[in-house]
CSV table of C-alpha atoms and ligand atoms in Angstrom, one decimal:
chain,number,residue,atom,x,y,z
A,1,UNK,CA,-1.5,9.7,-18.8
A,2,UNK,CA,0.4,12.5,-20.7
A,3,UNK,CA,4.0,12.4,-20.1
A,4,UNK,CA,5.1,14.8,-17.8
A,5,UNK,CA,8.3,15.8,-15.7
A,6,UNK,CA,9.2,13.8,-12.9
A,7,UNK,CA,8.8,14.4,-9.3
A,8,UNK,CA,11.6,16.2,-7.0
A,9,UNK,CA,9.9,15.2,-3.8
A,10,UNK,CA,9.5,11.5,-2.7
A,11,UNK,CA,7.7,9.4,0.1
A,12,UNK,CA,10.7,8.0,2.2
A,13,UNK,CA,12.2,4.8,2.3
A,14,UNK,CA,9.9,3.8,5.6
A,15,UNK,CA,6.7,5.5,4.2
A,16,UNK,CA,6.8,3.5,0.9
A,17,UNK,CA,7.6,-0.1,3.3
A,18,UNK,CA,4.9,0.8,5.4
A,19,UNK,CA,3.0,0.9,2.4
A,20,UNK,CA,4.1,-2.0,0.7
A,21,UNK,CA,3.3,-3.8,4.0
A,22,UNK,CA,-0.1,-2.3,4.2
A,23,UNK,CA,-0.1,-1.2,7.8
A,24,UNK,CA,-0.2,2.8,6.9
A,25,UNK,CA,-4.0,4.6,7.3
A,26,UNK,CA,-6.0,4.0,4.4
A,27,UNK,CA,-5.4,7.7,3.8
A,28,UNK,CA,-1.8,7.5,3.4
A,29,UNK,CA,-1.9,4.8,1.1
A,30,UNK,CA,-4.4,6.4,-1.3
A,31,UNK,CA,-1.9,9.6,-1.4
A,32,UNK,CA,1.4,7.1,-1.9
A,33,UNK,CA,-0.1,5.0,-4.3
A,34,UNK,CA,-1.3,8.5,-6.2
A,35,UNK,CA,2.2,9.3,-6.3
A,36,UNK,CA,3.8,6.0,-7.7
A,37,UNK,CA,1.2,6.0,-10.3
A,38,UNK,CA,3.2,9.5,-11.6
A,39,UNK,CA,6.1,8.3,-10.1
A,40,UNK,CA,8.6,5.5,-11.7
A,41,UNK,CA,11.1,6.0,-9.3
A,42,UNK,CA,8.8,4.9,-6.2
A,43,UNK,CA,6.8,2.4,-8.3
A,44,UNK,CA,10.5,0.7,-9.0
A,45,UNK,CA,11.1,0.9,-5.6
A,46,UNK,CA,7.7,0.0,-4.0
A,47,UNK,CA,7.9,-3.3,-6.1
A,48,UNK,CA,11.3,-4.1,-4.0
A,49,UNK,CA,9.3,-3.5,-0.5
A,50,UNK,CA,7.0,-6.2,-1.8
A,51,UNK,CA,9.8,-8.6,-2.9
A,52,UNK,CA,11.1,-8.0,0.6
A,53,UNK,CA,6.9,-9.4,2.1
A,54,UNK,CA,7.4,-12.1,-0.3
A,55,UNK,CA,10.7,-12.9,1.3
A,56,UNK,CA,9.7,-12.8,4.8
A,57,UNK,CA,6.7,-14.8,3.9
A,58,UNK,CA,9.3,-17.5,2.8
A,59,UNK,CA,11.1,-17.1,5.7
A,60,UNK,CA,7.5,-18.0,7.8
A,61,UNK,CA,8.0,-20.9,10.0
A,62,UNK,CA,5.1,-23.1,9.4
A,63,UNK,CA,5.0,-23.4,12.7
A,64,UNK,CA,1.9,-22.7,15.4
A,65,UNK,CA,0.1,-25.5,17.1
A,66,UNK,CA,-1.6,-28.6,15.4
A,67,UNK,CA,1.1,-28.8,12.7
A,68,UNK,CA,0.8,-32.2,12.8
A,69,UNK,CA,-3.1,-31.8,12.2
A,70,UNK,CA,-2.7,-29.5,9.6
A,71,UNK,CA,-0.5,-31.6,7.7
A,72,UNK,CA,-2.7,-34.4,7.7
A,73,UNK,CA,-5.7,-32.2,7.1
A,74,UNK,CA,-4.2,-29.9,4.0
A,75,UNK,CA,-5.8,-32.1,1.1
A,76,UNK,CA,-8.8,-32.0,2.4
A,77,UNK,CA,-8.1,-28.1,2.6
A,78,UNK,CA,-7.2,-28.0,-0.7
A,79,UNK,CA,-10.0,-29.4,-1.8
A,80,UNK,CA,-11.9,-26.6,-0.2
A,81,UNK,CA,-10.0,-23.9,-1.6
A,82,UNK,CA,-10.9,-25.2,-5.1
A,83,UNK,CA,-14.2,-25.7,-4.5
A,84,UNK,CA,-14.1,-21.8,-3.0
A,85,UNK,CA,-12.2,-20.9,-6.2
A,86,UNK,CA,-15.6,-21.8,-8.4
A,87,UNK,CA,-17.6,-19.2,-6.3
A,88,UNK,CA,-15.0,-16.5,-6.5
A,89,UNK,CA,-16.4,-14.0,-9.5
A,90,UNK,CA,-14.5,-14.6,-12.9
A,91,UNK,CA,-11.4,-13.0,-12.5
A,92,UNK,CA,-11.4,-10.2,-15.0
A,93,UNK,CA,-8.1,-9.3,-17.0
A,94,UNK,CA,-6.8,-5.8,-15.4
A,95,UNK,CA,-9.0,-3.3,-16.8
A,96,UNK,CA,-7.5,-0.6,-19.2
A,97,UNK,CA,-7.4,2.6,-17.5
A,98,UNK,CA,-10.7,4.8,-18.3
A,99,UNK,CA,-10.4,6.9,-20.8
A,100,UNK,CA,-10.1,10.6,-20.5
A,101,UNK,CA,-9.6,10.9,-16.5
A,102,UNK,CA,-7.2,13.7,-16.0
A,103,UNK,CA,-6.7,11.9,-12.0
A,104,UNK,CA,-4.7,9.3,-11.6
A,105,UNK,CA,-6.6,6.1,-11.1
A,106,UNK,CA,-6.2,5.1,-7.1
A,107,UNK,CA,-8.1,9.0,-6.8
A,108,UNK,CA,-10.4,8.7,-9.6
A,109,UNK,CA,-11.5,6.1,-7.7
A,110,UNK,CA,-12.0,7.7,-4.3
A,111,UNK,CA,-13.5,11.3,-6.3
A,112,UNK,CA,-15.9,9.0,-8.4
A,113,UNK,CA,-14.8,10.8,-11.4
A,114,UNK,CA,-11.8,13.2,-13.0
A,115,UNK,CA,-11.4,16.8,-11.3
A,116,UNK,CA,-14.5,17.7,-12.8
A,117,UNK,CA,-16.5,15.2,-10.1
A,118,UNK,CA,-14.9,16.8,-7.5
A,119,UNK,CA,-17.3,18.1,-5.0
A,120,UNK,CA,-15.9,21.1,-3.9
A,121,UNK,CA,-16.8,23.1,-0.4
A,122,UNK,CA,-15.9,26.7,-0.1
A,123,UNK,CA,-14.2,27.0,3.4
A,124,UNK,CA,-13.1,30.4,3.2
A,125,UNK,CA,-10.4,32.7,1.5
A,126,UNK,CA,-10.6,31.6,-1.6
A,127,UNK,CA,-9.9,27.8,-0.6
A,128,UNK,CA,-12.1,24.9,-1.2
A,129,UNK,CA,-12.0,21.3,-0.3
A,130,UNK,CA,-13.3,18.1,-0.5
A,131,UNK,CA,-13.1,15.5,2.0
A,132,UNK,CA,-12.9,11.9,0.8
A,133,UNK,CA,-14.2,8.6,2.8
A,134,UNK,CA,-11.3,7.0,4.3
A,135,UNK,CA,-11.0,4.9,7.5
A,136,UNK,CA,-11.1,6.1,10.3
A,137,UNK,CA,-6.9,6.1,11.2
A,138,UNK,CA,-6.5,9.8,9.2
A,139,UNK,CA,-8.1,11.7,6.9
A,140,UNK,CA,-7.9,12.8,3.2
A,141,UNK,CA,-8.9,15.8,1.9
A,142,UNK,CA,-8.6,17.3,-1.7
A,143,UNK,CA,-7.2,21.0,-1.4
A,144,UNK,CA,-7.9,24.2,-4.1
A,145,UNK,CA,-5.7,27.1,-3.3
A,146,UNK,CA,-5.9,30.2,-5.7
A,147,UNK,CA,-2.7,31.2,-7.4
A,148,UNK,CA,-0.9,33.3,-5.4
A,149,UNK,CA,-3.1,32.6,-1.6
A,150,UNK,CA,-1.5,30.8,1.2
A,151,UNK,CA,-3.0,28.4,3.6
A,152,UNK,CA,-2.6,29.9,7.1
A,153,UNK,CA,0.6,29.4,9.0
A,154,UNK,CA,0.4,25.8,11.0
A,155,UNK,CA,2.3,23.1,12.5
A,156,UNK,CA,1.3,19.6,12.8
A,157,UNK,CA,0.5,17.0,15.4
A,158,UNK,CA,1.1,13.7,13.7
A,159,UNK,CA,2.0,13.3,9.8
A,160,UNK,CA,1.0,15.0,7.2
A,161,UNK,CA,1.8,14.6,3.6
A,162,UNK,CA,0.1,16.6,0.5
A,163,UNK,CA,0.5,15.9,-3.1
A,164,UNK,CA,0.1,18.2,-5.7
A,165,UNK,CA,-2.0,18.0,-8.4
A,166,UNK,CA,-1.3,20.6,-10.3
A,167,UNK,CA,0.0,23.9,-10.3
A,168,UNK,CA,2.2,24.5,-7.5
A,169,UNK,CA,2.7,25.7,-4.3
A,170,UNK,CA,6.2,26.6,-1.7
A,171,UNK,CA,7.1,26.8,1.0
A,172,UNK,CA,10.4,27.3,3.5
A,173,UNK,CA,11.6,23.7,2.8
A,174,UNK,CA,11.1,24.2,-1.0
A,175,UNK,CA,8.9,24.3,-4.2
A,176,UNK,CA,6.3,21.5,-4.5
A,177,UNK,CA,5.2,21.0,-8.4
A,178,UNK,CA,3.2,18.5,-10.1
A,179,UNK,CA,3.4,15.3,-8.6
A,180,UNK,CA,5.8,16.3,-5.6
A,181,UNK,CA,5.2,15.1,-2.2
A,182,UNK,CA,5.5,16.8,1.0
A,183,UNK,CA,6.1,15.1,4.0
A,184,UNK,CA,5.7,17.1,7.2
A,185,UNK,CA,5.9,16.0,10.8
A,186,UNK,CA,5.7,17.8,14.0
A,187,UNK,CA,8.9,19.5,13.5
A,188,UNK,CA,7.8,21.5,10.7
A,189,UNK,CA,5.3,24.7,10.5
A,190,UNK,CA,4.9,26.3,7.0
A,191,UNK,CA,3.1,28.7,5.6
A,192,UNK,CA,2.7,26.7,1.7
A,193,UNK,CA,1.5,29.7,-0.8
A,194,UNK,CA,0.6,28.6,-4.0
A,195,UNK,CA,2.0,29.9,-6.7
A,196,UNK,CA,0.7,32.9,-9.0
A,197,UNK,CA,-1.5,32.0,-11.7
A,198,UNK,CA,-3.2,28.7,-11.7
A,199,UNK,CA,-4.3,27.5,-9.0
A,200,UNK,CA,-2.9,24.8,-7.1
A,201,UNK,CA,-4.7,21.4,-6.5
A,202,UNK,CA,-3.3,18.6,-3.8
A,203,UNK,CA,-4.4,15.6,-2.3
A,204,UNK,CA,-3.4,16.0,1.7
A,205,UNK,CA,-3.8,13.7,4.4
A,206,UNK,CA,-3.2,13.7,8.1
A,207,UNK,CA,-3.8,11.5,11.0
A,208,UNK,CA,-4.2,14.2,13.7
A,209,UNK,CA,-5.6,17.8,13.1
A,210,UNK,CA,-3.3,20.7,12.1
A,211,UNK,CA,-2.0,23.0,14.6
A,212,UNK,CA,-2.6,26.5,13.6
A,213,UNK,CA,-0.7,29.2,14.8
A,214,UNK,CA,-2.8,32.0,15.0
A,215,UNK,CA,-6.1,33.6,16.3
A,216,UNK,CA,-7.5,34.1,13.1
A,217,UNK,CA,-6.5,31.3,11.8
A,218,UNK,CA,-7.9,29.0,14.5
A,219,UNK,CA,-11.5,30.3,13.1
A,220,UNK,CA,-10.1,29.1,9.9
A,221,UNK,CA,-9.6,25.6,11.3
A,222,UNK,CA,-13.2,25.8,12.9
A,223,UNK,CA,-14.3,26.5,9.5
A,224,UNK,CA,-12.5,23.9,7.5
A,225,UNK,CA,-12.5,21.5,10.0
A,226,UNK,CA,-8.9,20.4,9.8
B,1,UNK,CA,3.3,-21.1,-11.9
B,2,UNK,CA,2.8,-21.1,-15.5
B,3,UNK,CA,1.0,-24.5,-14.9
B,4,UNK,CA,-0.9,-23.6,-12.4
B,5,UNK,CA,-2.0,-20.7,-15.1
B,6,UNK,CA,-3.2,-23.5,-17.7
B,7,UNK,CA,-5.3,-25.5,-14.6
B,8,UNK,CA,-3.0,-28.1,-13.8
B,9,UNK,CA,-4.3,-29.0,-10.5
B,10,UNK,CA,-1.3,-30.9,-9.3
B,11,UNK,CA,1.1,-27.9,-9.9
B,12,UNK,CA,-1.5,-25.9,-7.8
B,13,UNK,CA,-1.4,-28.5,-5.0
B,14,UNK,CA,2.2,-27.8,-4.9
B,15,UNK,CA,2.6,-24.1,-4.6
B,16,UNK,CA,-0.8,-24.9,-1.8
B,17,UNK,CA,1.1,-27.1,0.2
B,18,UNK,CA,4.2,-24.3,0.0
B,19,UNK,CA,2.1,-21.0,0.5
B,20,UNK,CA,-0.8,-22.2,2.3
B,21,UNK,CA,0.7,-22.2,6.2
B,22,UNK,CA,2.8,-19.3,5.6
B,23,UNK,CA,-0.1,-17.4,4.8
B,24,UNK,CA,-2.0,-18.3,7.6
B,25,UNK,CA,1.2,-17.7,9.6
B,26,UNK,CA,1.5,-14.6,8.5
B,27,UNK,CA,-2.0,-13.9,9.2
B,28,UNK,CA,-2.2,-15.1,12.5
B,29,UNK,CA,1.1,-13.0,13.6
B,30,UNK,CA,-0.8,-9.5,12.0
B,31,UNK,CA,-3.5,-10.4,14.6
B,32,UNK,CA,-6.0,-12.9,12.9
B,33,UNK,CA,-7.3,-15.0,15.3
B,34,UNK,CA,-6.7,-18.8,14.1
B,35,UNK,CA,-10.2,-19.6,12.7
B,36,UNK,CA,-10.3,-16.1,11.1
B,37,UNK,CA,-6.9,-16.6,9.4
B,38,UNK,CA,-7.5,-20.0,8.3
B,39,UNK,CA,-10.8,-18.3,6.8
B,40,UNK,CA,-9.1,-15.7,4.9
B,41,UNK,CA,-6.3,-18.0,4.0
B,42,UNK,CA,-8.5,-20.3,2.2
B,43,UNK,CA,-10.1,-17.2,0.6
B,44,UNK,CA,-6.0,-16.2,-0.8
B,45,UNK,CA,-5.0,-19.0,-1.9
B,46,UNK,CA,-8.4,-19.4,-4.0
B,47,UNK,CA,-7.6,-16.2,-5.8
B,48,UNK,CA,-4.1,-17.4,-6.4
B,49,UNK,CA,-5.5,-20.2,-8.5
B,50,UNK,CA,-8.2,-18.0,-10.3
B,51,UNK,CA,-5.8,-15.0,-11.1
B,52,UNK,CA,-2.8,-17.5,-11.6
B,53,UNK,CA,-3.0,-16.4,-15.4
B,54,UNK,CA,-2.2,-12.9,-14.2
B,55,UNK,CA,1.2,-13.5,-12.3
B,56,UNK,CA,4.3,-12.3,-14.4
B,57,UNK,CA,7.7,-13.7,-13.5
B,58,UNK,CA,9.1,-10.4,-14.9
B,59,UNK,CA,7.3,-8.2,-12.4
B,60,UNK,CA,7.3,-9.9,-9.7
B,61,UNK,CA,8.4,-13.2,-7.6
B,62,UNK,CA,5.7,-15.7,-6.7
B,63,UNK,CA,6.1,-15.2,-3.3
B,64,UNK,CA,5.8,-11.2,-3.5
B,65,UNK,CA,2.5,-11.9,-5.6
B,66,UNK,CA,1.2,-13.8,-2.7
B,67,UNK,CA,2.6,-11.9,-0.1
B,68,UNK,CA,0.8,-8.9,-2.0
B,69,UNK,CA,-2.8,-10.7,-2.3
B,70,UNK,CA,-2.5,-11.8,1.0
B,71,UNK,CA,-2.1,-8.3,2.5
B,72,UNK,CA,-5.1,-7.0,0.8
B,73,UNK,CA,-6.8,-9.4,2.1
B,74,UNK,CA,-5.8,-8.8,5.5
B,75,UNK,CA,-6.5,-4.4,5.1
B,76,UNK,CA,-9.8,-6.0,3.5
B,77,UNK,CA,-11.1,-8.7,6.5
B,78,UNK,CA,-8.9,-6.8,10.0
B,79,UNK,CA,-9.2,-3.1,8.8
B,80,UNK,CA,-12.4,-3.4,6.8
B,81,UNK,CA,-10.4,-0.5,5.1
B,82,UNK,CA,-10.2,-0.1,0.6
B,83,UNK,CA,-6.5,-0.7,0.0
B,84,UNK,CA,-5.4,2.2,-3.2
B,85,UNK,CA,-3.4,0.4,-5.7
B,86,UNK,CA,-1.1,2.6,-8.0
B,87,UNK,CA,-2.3,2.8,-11.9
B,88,UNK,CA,-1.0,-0.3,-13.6
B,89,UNK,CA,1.7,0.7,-16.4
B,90,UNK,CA,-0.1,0.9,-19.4
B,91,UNK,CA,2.1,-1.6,-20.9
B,92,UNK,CA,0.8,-1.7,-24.9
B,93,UNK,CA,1.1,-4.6,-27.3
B,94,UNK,CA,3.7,-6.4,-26.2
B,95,UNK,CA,5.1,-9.3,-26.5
B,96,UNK,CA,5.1,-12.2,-23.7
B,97,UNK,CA,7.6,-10.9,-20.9
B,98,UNK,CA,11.2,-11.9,-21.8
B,99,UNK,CA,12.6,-15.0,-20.1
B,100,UNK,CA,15.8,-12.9,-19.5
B,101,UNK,CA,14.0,-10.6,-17.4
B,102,UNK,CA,12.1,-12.8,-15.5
B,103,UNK,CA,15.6,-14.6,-14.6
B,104,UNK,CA,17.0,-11.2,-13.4
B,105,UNK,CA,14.3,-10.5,-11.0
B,106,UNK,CA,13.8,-14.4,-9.6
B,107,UNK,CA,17.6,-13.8,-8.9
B,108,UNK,CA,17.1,-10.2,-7.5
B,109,UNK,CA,14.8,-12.0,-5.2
B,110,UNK,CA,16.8,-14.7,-4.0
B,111,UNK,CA,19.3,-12.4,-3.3
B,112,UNK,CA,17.3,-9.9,-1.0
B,113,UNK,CA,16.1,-12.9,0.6
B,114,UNK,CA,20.0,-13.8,1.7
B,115,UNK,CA,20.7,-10.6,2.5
B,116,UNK,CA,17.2,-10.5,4.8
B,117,UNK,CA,18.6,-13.8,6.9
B,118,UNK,CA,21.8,-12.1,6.9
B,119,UNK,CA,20.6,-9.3,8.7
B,120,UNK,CA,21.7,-8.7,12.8
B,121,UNK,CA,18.7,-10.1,14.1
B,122,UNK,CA,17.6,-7.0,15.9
B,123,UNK,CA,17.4,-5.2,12.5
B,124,UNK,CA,15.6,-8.3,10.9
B,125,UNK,CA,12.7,-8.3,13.5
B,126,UNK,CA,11.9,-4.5,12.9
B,127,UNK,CA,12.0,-5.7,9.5
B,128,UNK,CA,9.5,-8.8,9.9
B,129,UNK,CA,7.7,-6.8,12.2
B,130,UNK,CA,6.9,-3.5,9.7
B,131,UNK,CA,5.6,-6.1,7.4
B,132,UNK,CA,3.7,-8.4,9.8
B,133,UNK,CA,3.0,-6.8,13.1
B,134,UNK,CA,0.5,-4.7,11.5
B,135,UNK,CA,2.5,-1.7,14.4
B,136,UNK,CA,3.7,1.7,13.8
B,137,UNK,CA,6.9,2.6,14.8
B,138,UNK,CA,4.9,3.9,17.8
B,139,UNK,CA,3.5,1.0,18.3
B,140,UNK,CA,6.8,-1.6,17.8
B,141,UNK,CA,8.2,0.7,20.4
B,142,UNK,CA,6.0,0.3,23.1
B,143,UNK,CA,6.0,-3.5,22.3
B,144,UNK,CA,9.7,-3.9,22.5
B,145,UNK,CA,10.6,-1.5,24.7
B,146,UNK,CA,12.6,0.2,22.4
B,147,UNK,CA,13.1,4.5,22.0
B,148,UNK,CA,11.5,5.5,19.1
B,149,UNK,CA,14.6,6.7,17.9
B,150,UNK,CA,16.1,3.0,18.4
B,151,UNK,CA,13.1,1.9,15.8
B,152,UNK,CA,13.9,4.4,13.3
B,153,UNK,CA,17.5,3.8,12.8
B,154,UNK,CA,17.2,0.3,13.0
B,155,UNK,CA,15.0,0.2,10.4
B,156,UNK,CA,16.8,2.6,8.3
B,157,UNK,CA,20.2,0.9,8.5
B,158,UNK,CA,18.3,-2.7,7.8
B,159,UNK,CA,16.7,-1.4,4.9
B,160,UNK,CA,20.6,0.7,3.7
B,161,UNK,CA,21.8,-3.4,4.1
B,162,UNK,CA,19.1,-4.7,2.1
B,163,UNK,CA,19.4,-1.9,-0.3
B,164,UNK,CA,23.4,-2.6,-1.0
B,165,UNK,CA,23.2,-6.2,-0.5
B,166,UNK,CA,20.5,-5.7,-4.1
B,167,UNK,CA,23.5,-3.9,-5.5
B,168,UNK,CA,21.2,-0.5,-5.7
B,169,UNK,CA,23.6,2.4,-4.0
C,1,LIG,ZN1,8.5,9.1,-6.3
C,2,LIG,ZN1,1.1,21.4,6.7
C-alpha cells in the first residue's frame, strides 16, 4: 500500500485484547484487523495481546480428568496427528498481497474485490451502503457519504465503531481521517458530516441497531435498515 | 522449532508433548466439549508441523504462534465464524530474521509471562478469562458476580501492570 499518514484514532487497549483473543463479533474483528493493516502502532501492539495468549497458554495446567490416560495415550496421539498432517492441503507460503487492490486485504477479502467491487445500495440522501456477510453477533456495513452530507443525528445501543476509508468525516468528539477509528458506545450521539469535497468512505459495524433521534430520521433507519 | 521446520520428527514429538494438553485445555475451558477439543486439538497441532517452516522467532514466541492457530481454530469449529487477519507486512528481500531480534522478543516474552503470574489474582483471571472464556465483559460479569464497572478496571489496571512490567510506558 502507498505510504500514507498515520492514524490519530485507535481501538482501545480492551478492544485490540479482545481481538487478539478472538472472542469479539466477526464484525469487529474484520474492522480492527482493517485498521492494524494501516496501522503500525496497533499491529505492534496487537502482537503483544498475542504474546500475552501464548503466555497464558503456558501457564495451562494440563490438568482435567484422565491425565493419567492421556499421558499414556499421547504417542499414539501423535501418531495420529502426523498421519492428519499428510491430509492437511500443502501449506502454501503467505501469499503476496494482490496487486493493485486500493482495500486493505482483511476487506478485500469480505468486498470480493477493491472499491470498485463494492456493491453499492442507494438508501437515501445521497448515502449508499453495502452490507457485508458477517456472523450473526453484529453487523458490518460499508458506508458512502457525499462530501459535505451528514448521516442523521443518532445514539447507539451497543458498540459501534466506523473506520474511514477515505476522505473524512467529524464530528463533536473530533475529526476522523483516513484510517481513524471511532469508537462510540451508548454514551455518545453524533451527528458525523463528512467533509466537503470527496466523499467519505468507512467500514462501520455495530452489534445492536442505531438509535436515531428524530422522526425523520427514524424513516431513514427503516430505509437503511440500521 | 527450527527442527521441527526441517522434519525432524523427534523435535516435533517434543513441542507435541508440551503444546498438545494445553491446547486442548485451553479449548475445553472456551467451551469445547472434551471429544470436540481433542478433535480440534489434533487438527492444531497438525498445522503446527505443516506450517512449522513459517514460524519466525523474530515475530513472535512459539507459544503465541500456537496460541494464535489455536484460536482460529476455535472462531473456525465453536463460532463457525471467518476470523479477518490484518495484511502481513510486506517484508521485501530480506535477509533471514536477525538472531538479535529473535533474542529480544523470546526475552520480551518471558518477561510478560512473569509479570502475568505476578499479577493479584483477581486481575489475572479477568486476564485468563478475556483470552479463554470466550465472555464479554457482559458476560464475565454475570459469571462472577462482578459490576461491570469492577470488570473494566480490573482489566485495565492488569493490562497498565503488564504494560510497565514490558518496560512500554
Ligand atoms: Zn492504530
Ligand atoms: Zn454512530
Amino acid at each position: 500500500m502507498t505510504p500514507r499518514p498515520a492514524p490519530r484514532h485507535h481501538p482501545d487497549a480492551a478492544l485490540l485484547m479482545a481481538h487478539a483473543a478472538g472472542t469479539l463479533p466477526e464484525a469487529f474483528s474484520l474492522v480492527v484487523a482493517t485498521h492494524v493493516s494501516l496501522c503500525d502502532t496497533c499491529r505492534v501492539e496487537l502482537a503483544a495481546h498475542e504474546e500475552t495468549g501464548g503466555a497464558l497458554l503456558e501457564m495451562m495446567a494440563e490438568g482435567g480428568s484422565g491425565r493419567h490416560e492421556a499421558a499414556m495415550d499421547q504417542d499414539g496421539v501423535l501418531e495420529k496427528v502426523l498421519e492428519r498432517a499428510q491430509a492437511l492441503p500443502e501449506a502454501a507460503p503467505p501469499a503476496p498481497p494482490a496487486p493493485g487492490t486500493d482495500l486493505p486485504e482483511p476487506l478485500a477479502a469480505y468486498v470480493g474485490g477493491g472499491m470498485d467491487a463494492i456493491p453499492w445500495r442507494r438508501v437515501g440522501g445521497g448515502i449508499r451502503q453495502a452490507v457485508l456477510e458477517t456472523g450473526p453477533d453484529a453487523s458490518a456495513r460499508l458506508l458512502y457519504i457525499p462530501g459535505g452530507r451528514a448521516v442523521p443525528d443518532h445514539g447507539h445501543r451497543g458498540l459501534e465503531l466506523t473506520l474511514v476509508l477515505s476522505g473524512a468525516f467529524s464530528d463533536s468528539e473530533d475529526r476522523f481521517g483516513p484510517g481513524d477509528l471511532e469508537l462510540a458506545t451508548p454514551e455518545l450521539e453524533h451527528t458525523p458530516v463528512a467533509e466537503p469535497g470527496a466523499p467519505c468512505i468507512c467500514l462501520a459495524a455495530t452489534d445492536a441497531p442505531l438509535r436515531f433521534t428524530g422522526l425523520l430520521p427514524r424513516l431513514a433507519q427503516r430505509l437503511m435498515g440500521i | 522449532m527450527a527442527r521441527v521446520a526441517r522434519g525432524d520428527r523427534a523435535a516435533f514429538a517434543e513441542v507435541f508433548r508440551h503444546f498438545a494438553p494445553r491446547v486442548k485445555a485451553y479449548l475445553v475451558k472456551s467451551g469445547a466439549v472434551p471429544a470436540l477439543a481433542e478433535d480440534c486439538m489434533q487438527d492444531v497441532m497438525a498445522t503446527v508441523w505443516r506450517k512449522a517452516a513459517q514460524f519466525d522467532p523474530a515475530r513472535a514466541s512459539l507459544a503465541a504462534w500456537i496460541f494464535t492457530i489455536a484460536r482460529n481454530r476455535r472462531i473456525d469449529l465453536l463460532r463457525r465464524e471467518r476470523r479477518p487477519e490484518a495484511e502481513d507486512l510486506a517484508w521485501g528481500p530480506q535477509a533471514a530474521p536477525e538472531a538479535a531480534e529473535a533474542l529480544a522478543l523470546q526475552q520480551d516474552a518471558a518477561r510478560l509471562a512473569r509479570a502475568l503470574s505476578d499479577l493479584p489474582e483477581a486481575q489475572r483471571q479477568v486476564i485468563v478469562q478475556a483470552y479463554f472464556g470466550d465472555l464479554s465483559h457482559a458476560q464475565i460479569a454475570a459469571r462472577t458476580g462482578l459490576p461491570l464497572g469492577t470488570i473494566k478496571s480490573r482489566t485495565k489496571l492488569a493490562l497498565d501492570r503488564l504494560r510497565h512490567a514490558m518496560g512500554r510506558e
